Tab-separated table of C-alpha atoms in Angstrom:
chain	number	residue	atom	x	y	z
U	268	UNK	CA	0.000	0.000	0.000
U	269	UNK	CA	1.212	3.472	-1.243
U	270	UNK	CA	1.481	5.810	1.181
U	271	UNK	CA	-1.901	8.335	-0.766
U	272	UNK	CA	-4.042	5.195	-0.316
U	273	UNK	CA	-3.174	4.642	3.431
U	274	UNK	CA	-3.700	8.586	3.837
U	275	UNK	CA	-6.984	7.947	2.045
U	276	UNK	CA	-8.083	5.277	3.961
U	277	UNK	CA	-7.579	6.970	7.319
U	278	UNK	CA	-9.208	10.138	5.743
U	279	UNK	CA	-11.828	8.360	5.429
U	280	UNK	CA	-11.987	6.503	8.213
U	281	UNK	CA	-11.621	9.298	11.113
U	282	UNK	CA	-12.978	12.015	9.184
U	283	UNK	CA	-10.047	13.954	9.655
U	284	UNK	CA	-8.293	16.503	7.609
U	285	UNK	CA	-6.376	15.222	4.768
U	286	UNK	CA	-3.388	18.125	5.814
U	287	UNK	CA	-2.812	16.431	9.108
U	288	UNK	CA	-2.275	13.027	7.807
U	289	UNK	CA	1.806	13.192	8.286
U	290	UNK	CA	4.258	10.014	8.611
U	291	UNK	CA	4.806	11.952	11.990
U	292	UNK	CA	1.147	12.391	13.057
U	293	UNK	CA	-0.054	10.710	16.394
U	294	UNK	CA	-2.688	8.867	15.507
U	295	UNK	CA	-4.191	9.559	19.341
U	296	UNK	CA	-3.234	13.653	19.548
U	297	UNK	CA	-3.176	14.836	15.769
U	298	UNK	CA	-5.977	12.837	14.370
U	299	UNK	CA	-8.175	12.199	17.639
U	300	UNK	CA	-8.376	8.354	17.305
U	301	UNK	CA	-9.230	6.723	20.176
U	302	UNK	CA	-9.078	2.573	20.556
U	303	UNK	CA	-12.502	1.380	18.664
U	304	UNK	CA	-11.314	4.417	15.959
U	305	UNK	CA	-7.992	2.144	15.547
U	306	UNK	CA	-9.845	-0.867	14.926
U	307	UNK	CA	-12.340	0.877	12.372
U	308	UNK	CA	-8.622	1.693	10.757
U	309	UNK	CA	-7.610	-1.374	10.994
U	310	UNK	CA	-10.402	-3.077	9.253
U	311	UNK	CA	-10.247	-0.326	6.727
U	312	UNK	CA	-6.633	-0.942	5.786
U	313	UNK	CA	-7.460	-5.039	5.818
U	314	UNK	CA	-10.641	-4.606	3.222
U	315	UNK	CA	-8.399	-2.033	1.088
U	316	UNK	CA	-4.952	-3.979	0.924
U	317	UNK	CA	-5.737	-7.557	2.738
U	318	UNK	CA	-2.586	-6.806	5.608
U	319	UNK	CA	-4.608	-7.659	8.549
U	320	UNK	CA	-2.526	-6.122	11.969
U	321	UNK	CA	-3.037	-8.181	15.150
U	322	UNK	CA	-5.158	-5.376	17.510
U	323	UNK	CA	-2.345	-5.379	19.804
U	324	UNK	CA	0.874	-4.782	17.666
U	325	UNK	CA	-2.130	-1.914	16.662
U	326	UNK	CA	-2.082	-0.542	20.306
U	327	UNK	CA	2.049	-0.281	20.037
U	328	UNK	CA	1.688	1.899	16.882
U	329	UNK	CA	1.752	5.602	17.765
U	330	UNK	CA	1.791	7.539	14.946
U	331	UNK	CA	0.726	6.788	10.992
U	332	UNK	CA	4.349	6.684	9.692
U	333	UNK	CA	4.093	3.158	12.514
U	334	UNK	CA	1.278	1.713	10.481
U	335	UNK	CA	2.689	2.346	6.959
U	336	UNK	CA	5.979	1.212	8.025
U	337	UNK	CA	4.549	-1.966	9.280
U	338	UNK	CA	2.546	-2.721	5.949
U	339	UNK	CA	5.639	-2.077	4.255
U	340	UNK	CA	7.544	-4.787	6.231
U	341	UNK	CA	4.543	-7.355	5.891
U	342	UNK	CA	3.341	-6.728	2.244
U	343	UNK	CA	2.547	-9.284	-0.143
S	240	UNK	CA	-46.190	-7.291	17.102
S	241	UNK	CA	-49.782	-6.114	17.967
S	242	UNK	CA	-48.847	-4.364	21.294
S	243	UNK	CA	-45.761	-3.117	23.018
S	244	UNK	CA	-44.840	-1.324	26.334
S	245	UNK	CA	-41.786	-0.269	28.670
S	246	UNK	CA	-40.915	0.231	32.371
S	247	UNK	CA	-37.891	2.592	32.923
S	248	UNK	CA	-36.949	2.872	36.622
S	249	UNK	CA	-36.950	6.086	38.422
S	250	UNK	CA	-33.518	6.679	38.849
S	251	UNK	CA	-32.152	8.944	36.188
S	252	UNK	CA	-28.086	9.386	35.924
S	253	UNK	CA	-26.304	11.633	33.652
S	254	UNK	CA	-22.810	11.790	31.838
S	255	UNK	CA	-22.609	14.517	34.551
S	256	UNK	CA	-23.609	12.289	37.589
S	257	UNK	CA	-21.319	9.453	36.724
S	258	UNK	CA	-18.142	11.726	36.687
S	259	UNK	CA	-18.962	12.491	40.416
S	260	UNK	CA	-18.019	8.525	40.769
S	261	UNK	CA	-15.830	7.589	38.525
S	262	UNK	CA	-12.902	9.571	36.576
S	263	UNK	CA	-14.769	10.421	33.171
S	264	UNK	CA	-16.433	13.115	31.639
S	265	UNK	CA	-19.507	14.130	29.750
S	266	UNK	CA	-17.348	14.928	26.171
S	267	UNK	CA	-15.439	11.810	26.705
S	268	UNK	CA	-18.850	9.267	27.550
S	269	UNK	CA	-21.332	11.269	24.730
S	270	UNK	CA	-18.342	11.451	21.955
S	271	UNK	CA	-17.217	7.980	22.165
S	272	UNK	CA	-20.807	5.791	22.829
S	273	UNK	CA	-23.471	8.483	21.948
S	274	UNK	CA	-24.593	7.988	25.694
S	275	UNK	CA	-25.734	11.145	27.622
S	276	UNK	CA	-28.166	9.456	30.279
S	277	UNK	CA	-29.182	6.202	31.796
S	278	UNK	CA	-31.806	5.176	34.356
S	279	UNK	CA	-30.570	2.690	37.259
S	280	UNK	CA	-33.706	0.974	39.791
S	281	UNK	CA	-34.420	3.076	42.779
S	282	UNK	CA	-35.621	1.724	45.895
S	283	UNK	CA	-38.479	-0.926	45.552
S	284	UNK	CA	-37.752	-1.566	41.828
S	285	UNK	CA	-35.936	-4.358	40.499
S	286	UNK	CA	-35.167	-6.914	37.214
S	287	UNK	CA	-38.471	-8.373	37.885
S	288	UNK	CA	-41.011	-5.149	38.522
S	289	UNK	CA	-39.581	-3.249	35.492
S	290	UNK	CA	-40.382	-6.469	33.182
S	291	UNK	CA	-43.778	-7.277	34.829
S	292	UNK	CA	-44.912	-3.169	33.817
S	293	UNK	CA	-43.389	-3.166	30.529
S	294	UNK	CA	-45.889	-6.935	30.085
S	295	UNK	CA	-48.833	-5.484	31.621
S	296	UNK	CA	-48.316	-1.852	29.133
S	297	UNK	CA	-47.724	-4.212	25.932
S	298	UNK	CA	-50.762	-6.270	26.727
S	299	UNK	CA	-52.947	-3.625	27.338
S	300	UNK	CA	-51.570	-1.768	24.229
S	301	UNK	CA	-52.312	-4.761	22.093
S	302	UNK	CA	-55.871	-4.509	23.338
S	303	UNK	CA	-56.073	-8.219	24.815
S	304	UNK	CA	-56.575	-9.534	28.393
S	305	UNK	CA	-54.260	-11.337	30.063
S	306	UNK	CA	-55.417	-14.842	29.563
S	307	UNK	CA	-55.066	-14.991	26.162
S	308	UNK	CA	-51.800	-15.015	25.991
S	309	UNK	CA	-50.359	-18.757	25.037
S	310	UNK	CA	-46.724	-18.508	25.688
S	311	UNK	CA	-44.111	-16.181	27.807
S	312	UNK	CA	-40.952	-15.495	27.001
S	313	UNK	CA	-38.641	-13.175	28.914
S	314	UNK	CA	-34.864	-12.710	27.870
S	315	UNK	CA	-32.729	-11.252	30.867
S	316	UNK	CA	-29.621	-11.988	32.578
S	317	UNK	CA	-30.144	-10.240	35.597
S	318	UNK	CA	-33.551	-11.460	36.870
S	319	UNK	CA	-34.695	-11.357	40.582
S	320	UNK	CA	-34.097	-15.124	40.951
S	321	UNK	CA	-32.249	-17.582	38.872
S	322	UNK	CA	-35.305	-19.655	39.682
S	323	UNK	CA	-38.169	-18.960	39.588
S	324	UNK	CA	-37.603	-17.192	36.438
S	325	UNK	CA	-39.031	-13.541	35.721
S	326	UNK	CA	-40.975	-15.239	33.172
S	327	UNK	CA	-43.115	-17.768	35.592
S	328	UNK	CA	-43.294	-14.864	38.242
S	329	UNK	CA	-44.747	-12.544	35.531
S	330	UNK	CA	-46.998	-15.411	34.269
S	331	UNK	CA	-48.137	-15.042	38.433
S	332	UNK	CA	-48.181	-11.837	38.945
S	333	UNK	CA	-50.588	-10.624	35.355
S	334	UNK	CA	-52.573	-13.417	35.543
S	335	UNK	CA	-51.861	-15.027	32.518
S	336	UNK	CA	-52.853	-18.711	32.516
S	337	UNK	CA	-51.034	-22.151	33.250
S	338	UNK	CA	-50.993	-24.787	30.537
S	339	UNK	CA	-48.673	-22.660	28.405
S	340	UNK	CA	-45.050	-22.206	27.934
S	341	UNK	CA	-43.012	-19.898	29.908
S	342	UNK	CA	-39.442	-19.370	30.634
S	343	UNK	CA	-36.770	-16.945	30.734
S	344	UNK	CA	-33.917	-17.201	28.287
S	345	UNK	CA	-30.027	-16.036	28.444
S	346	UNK	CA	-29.156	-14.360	24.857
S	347	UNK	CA	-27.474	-11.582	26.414
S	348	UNK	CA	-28.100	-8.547	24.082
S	349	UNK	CA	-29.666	-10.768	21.615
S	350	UNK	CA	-32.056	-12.182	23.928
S	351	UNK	CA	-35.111	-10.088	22.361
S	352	UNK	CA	-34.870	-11.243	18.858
S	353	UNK	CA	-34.042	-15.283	20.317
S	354	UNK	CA	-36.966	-14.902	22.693
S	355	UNK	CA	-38.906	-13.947	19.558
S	356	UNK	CA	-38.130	-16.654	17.717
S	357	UNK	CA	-38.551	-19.273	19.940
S	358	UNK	CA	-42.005	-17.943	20.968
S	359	UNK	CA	-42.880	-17.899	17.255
S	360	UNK	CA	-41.458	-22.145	17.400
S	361	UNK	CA	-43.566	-22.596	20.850
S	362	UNK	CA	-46.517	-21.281	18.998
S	363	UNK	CA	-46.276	-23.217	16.161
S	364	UNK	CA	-45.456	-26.765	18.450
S	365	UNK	CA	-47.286	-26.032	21.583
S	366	UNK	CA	-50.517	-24.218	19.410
S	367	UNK	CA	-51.849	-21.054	20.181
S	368	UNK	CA	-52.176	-17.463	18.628
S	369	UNK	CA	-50.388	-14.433	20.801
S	370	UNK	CA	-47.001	-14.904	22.828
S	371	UNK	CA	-45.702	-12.099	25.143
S	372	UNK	CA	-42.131	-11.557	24.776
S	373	UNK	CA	-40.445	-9.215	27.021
S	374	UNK	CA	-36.575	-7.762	27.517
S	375	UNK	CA	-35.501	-6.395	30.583
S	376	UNK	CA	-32.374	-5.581	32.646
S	377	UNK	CA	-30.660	-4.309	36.162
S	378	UNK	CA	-27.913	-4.232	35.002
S	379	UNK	CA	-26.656	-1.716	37.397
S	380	UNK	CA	-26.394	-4.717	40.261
S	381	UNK	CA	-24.034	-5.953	38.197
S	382	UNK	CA	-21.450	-3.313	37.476
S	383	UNK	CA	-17.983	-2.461	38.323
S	384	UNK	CA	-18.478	1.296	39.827
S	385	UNK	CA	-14.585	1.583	39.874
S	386	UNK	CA	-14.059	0.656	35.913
S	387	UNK	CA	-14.925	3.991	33.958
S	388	UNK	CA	-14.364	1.522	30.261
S	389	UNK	CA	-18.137	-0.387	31.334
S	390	UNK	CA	-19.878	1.154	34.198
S	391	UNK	CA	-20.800	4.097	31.856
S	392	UNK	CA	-22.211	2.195	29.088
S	393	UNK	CA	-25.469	0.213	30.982
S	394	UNK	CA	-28.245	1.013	32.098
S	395	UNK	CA	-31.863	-0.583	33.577
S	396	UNK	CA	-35.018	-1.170	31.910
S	397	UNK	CA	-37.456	-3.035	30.260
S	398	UNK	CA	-39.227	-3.429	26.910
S	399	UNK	CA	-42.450	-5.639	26.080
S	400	UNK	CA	-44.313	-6.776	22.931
S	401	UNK	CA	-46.999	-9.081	21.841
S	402	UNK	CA	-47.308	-10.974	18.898
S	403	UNK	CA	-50.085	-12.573	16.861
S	404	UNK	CA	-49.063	-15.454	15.245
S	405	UNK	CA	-49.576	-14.660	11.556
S	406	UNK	CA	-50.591	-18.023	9.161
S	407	UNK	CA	-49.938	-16.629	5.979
S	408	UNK	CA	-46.219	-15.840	6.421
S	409	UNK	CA	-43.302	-18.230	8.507
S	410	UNK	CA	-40.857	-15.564	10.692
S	411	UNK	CA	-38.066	-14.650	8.841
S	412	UNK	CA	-34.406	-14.953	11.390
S	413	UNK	CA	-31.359	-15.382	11.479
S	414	UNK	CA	-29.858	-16.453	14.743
S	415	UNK	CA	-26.253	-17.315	15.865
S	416	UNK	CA	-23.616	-17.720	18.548
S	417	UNK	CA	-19.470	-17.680	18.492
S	418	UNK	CA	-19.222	-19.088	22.099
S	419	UNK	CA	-16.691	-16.972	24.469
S	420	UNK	CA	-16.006	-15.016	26.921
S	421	UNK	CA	-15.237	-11.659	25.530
S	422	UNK	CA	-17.996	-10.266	27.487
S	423	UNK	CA	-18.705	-11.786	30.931
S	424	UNK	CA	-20.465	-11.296	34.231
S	425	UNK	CA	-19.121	-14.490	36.814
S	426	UNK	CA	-21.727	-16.178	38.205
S	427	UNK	CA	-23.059	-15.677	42.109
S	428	UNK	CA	-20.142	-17.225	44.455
S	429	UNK	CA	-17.138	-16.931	41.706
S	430	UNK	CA	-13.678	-16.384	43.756
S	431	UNK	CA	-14.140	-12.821	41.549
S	432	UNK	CA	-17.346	-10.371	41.996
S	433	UNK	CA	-20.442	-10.762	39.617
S	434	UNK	CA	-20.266	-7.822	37.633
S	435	UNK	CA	-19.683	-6.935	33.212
S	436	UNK	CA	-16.448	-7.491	32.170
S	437	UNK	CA	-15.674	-6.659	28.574
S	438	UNK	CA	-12.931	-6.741	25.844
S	439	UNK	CA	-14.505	-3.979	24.194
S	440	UNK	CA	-12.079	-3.687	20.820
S	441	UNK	CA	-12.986	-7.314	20.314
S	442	UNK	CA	-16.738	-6.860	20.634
S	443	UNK	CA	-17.134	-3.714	18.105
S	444	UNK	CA	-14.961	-6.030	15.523
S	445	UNK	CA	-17.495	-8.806	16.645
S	446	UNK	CA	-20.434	-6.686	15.672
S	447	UNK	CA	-19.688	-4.576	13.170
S	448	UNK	CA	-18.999	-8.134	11.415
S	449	UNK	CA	-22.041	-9.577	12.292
S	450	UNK	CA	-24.446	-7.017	11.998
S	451	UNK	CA	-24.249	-6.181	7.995
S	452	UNK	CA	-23.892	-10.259	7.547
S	453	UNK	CA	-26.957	-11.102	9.759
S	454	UNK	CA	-29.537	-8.062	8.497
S	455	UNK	CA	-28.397	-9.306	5.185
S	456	UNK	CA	-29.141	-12.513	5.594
S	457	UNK	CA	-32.799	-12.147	7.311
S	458	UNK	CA	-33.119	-10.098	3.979
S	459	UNK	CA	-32.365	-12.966	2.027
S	460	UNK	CA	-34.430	-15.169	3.805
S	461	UNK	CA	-37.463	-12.647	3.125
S	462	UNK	CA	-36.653	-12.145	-0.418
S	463	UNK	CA	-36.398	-8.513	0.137
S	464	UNK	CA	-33.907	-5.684	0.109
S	465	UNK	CA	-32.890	-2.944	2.010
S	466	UNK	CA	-35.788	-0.827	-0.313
S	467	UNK	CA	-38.394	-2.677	1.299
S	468	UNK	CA	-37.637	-2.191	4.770
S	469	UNK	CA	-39.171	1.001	6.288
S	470	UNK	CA	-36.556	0.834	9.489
S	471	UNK	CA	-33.290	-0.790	10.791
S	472	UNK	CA	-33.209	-1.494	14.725
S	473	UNK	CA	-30.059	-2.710	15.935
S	474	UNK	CA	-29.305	-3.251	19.751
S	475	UNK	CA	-28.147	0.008	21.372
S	476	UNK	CA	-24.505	-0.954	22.313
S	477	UNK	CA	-22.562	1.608	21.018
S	478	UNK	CA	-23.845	4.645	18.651
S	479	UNK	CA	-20.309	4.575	16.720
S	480	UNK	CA	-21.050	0.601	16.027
S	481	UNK	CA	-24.122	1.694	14.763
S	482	UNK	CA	-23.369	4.832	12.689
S	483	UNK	CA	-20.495	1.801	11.105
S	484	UNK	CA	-22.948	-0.529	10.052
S	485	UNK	CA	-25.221	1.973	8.937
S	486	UNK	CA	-22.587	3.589	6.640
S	487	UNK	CA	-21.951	-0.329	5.136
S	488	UNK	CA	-25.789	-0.887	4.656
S	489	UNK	CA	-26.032	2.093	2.951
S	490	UNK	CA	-30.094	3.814	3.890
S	491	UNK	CA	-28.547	5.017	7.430
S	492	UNK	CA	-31.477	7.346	7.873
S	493	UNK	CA	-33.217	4.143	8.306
S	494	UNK	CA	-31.285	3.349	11.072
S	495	UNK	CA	-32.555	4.047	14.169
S	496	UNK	CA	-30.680	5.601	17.449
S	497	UNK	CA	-32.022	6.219	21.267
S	498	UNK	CA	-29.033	4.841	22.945
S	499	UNK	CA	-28.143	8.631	24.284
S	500	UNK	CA	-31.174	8.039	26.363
S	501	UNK	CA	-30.913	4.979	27.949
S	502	UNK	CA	-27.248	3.777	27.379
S	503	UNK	CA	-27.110	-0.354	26.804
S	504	UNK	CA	-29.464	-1.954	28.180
S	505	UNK	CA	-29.238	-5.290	27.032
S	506	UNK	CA	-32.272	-7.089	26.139
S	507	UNK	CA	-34.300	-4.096	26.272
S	508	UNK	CA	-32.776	-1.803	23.824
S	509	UNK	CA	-34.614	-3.293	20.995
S	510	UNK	CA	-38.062	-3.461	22.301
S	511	UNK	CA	-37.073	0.265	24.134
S	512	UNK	CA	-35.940	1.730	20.728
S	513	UNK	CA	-39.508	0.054	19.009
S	514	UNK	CA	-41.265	1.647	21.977
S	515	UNK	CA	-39.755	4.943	21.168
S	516	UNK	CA	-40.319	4.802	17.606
S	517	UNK	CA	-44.228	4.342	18.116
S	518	UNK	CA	-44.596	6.789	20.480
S	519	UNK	CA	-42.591	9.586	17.965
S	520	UNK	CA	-45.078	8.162	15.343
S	521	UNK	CA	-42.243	6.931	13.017
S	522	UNK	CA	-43.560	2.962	13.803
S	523	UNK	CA	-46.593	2.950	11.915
S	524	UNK	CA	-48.850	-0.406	11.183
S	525	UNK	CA	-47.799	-2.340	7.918
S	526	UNK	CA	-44.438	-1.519	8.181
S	527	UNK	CA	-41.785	-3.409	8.221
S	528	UNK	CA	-38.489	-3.684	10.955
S	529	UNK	CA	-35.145	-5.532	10.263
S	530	UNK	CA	-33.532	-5.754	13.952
S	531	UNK	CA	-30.686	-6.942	14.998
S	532	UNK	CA	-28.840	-7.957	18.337
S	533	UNK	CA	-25.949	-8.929	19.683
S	534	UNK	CA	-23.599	-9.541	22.168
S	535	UNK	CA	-22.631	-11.894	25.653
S	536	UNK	CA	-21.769	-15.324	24.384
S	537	UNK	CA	-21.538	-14.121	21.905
S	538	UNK	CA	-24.768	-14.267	20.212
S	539	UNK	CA	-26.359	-12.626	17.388
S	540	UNK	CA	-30.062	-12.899	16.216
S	541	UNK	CA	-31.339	-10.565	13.105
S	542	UNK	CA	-35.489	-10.940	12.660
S	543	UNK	CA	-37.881	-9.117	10.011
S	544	UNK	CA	-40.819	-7.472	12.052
S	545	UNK	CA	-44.077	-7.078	10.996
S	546	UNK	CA	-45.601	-4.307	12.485
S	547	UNK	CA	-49.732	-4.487	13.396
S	548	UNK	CA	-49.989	-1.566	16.256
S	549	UNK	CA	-52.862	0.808	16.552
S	550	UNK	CA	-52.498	3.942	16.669
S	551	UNK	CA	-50.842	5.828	19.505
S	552	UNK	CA	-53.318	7.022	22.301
């Protein structure tokens, strides 16, 4: 997954503003997801590229760069 | 459904109230469950006198008397006694008559839509024309006061309705169980305390699964789509697992919401949310209902609703 479809996904997901979405920004303080907004994520990023993250390597992951680096490392 | 009724118990608690307890917040309860009030059982009221009121509104709204009614379901998990069962102590306490099915049943959330379907299967085996099928909680007996993640999310009540069994059509459900213990309440004399316990990231995955599949498969089992179906009622757990499964659906302004009234309340929240719905004059006769419940076992049960009520009073 590219990094402009992960960015999309989590736009979508969180309703947040496509600006904020930063390899830097913390998913909990930038973007205001809390733990049931991770898993929405989560299932959002399994549907679009079939990487499905175990919820608690999920809790670990602070900030978005986190999740795309970890798709990187476990893409098809 | 030719009659329904509640019982909500005098006791109201706010966002507001429950901060005074427990470390939490009004933004933080409303923004992430859609929650704003609950009601727990004040002094004198109970499991058991919530679910006998809703039973005597619902029969009185369905324009019957008592003894016509040839089976009694109740779905609870917090019930006065674990025996007698609410059911057989509302069967006492209304009057209703003897030589006729009645028990409780433990479906958790889903306990509404299972009750409904096995009263439709005790109708059909043990003969007879209206069944009274009733959800009610106290929960708040069992809670954890000190754990802010649950004790803000439940609340007490009870909702009723009686059915007519109709011989031209066969009830249309969808009913199943992933057996676990992802939400929990230990039974009386466990080494720990009796109260909700509840993986809650697990659960929302659980339902926002099985909530699209199951509505789509009572669907199937009609032969109808989403077009035909004036009104989606799934159990009040969570707004945002609603609001999810609405999006997926598609139609979400046919999904209804009263959850910031009476936070989760189990068994009840489907009959409550029905009860609501007819009183706002957005349930109207002929329509049709695709509900949906889920949760402790974990079950699910979807069921297609006819609806035959008379106008509101």
């Amino acid at each position: 997954m590219d990094f402009e479809t992960l960015k999309q996904v989590i736009v979508d997901t969180l309703s947040c503003d496509e600006d904020k979405v930063t390899m830097e920004a913390s998913l909990a303080e930038d973007l205001g997801a809390d733990s049931l907004d991770a898993v929405e994520l989560n299932m959002a990023i399994e549907e679009s590229c079939g990487v499905a993250i175990p919820d608690e390597e999920l809790g670990n992951m602070k900030t978005v760069g986190d999740i795309f680096n970890y798709l990187q490392a476990h893409a098809e | 459904m030719i009659g329904i009724g509640r019982a909500l118990p005098g006791r109201c608690v706010t966002n507001d109230d429950l901060s005074k307890i427990v470390d939490t917040n009004d933004a933080w309860i409303s923004e992430r469950t859609g929650i704003r009030r609950r009601y727990y059982c004040a002094e004198g009221e109970s499991a058991n006198s919530l679910i006998i009121a809703a039973a005597r509104e619902a029969i009185g709204n369905a324009h019957i008397q008592p003894e016509k009614i040839d089976c009694v379901i109740v779905a609870t998990v917090s019930g006065d006694y674990v025996t007698p069962s609410v059911a057989c102590l509302l069967q006492a306490a209304l009057g209703i008559r003897e030589n006729i099915p009645v028990m409780d049943i433990n479906a958790a959330c889903a306990g509404f839509l299972y009750g409904t379907a096995a009263a439709s299967g005790m109708l059909q085996v043990c003969g007879g024309r209206y069944a009274l099928v009733v959800g009610g909680e106290q929960l708040s007996r069992l809670m954890d006061m000190t754990d802010r993640s649950t004790c803000v999310l439940f609340g007490d009540g009870a909702g009723a309705a009686v059915y007519e069994r109709d011989d031209t059509t066969n009830l249309c459900v969808d009913l199943g169980s992933r057996g676990g213990l992802d939400i929990q309440i230990q039974g009386a004399g466990s080494p720990e305390p009796s109260v909700i316990q509840m993986n809650g990231n697990a659960v929302f995955r659980f339902a926002v699964g099985v909530i699209p599949s199951s509505l789509n498969a009572v669907l199937e089992k009609a032969n109808l789509t989403m077009e035909d179906i004036d009104w989606v009622v799934c159990h009040q757990a969570n707004a945002r697992i609603i609001d999810h499964c609405a999006k997926k659906m598609g139609a979400p302004e046919k999904f209804y919401k009263n959850i910031d009234r009476y936070g989760n309340t189990s068994a009840a929240s489907i009959p409550l949310a029905l009860y609501d719905m007819y009183r706002e004059g957005l349930l109207k006769d002929g329509q049709k209902v695709l509900a949906v419940g889920f949760g402790g076992g974990l079950t699910w049960a979807g069921a297609l609703l006819n609806i035959h009520l008379g106008v509101t009073e």
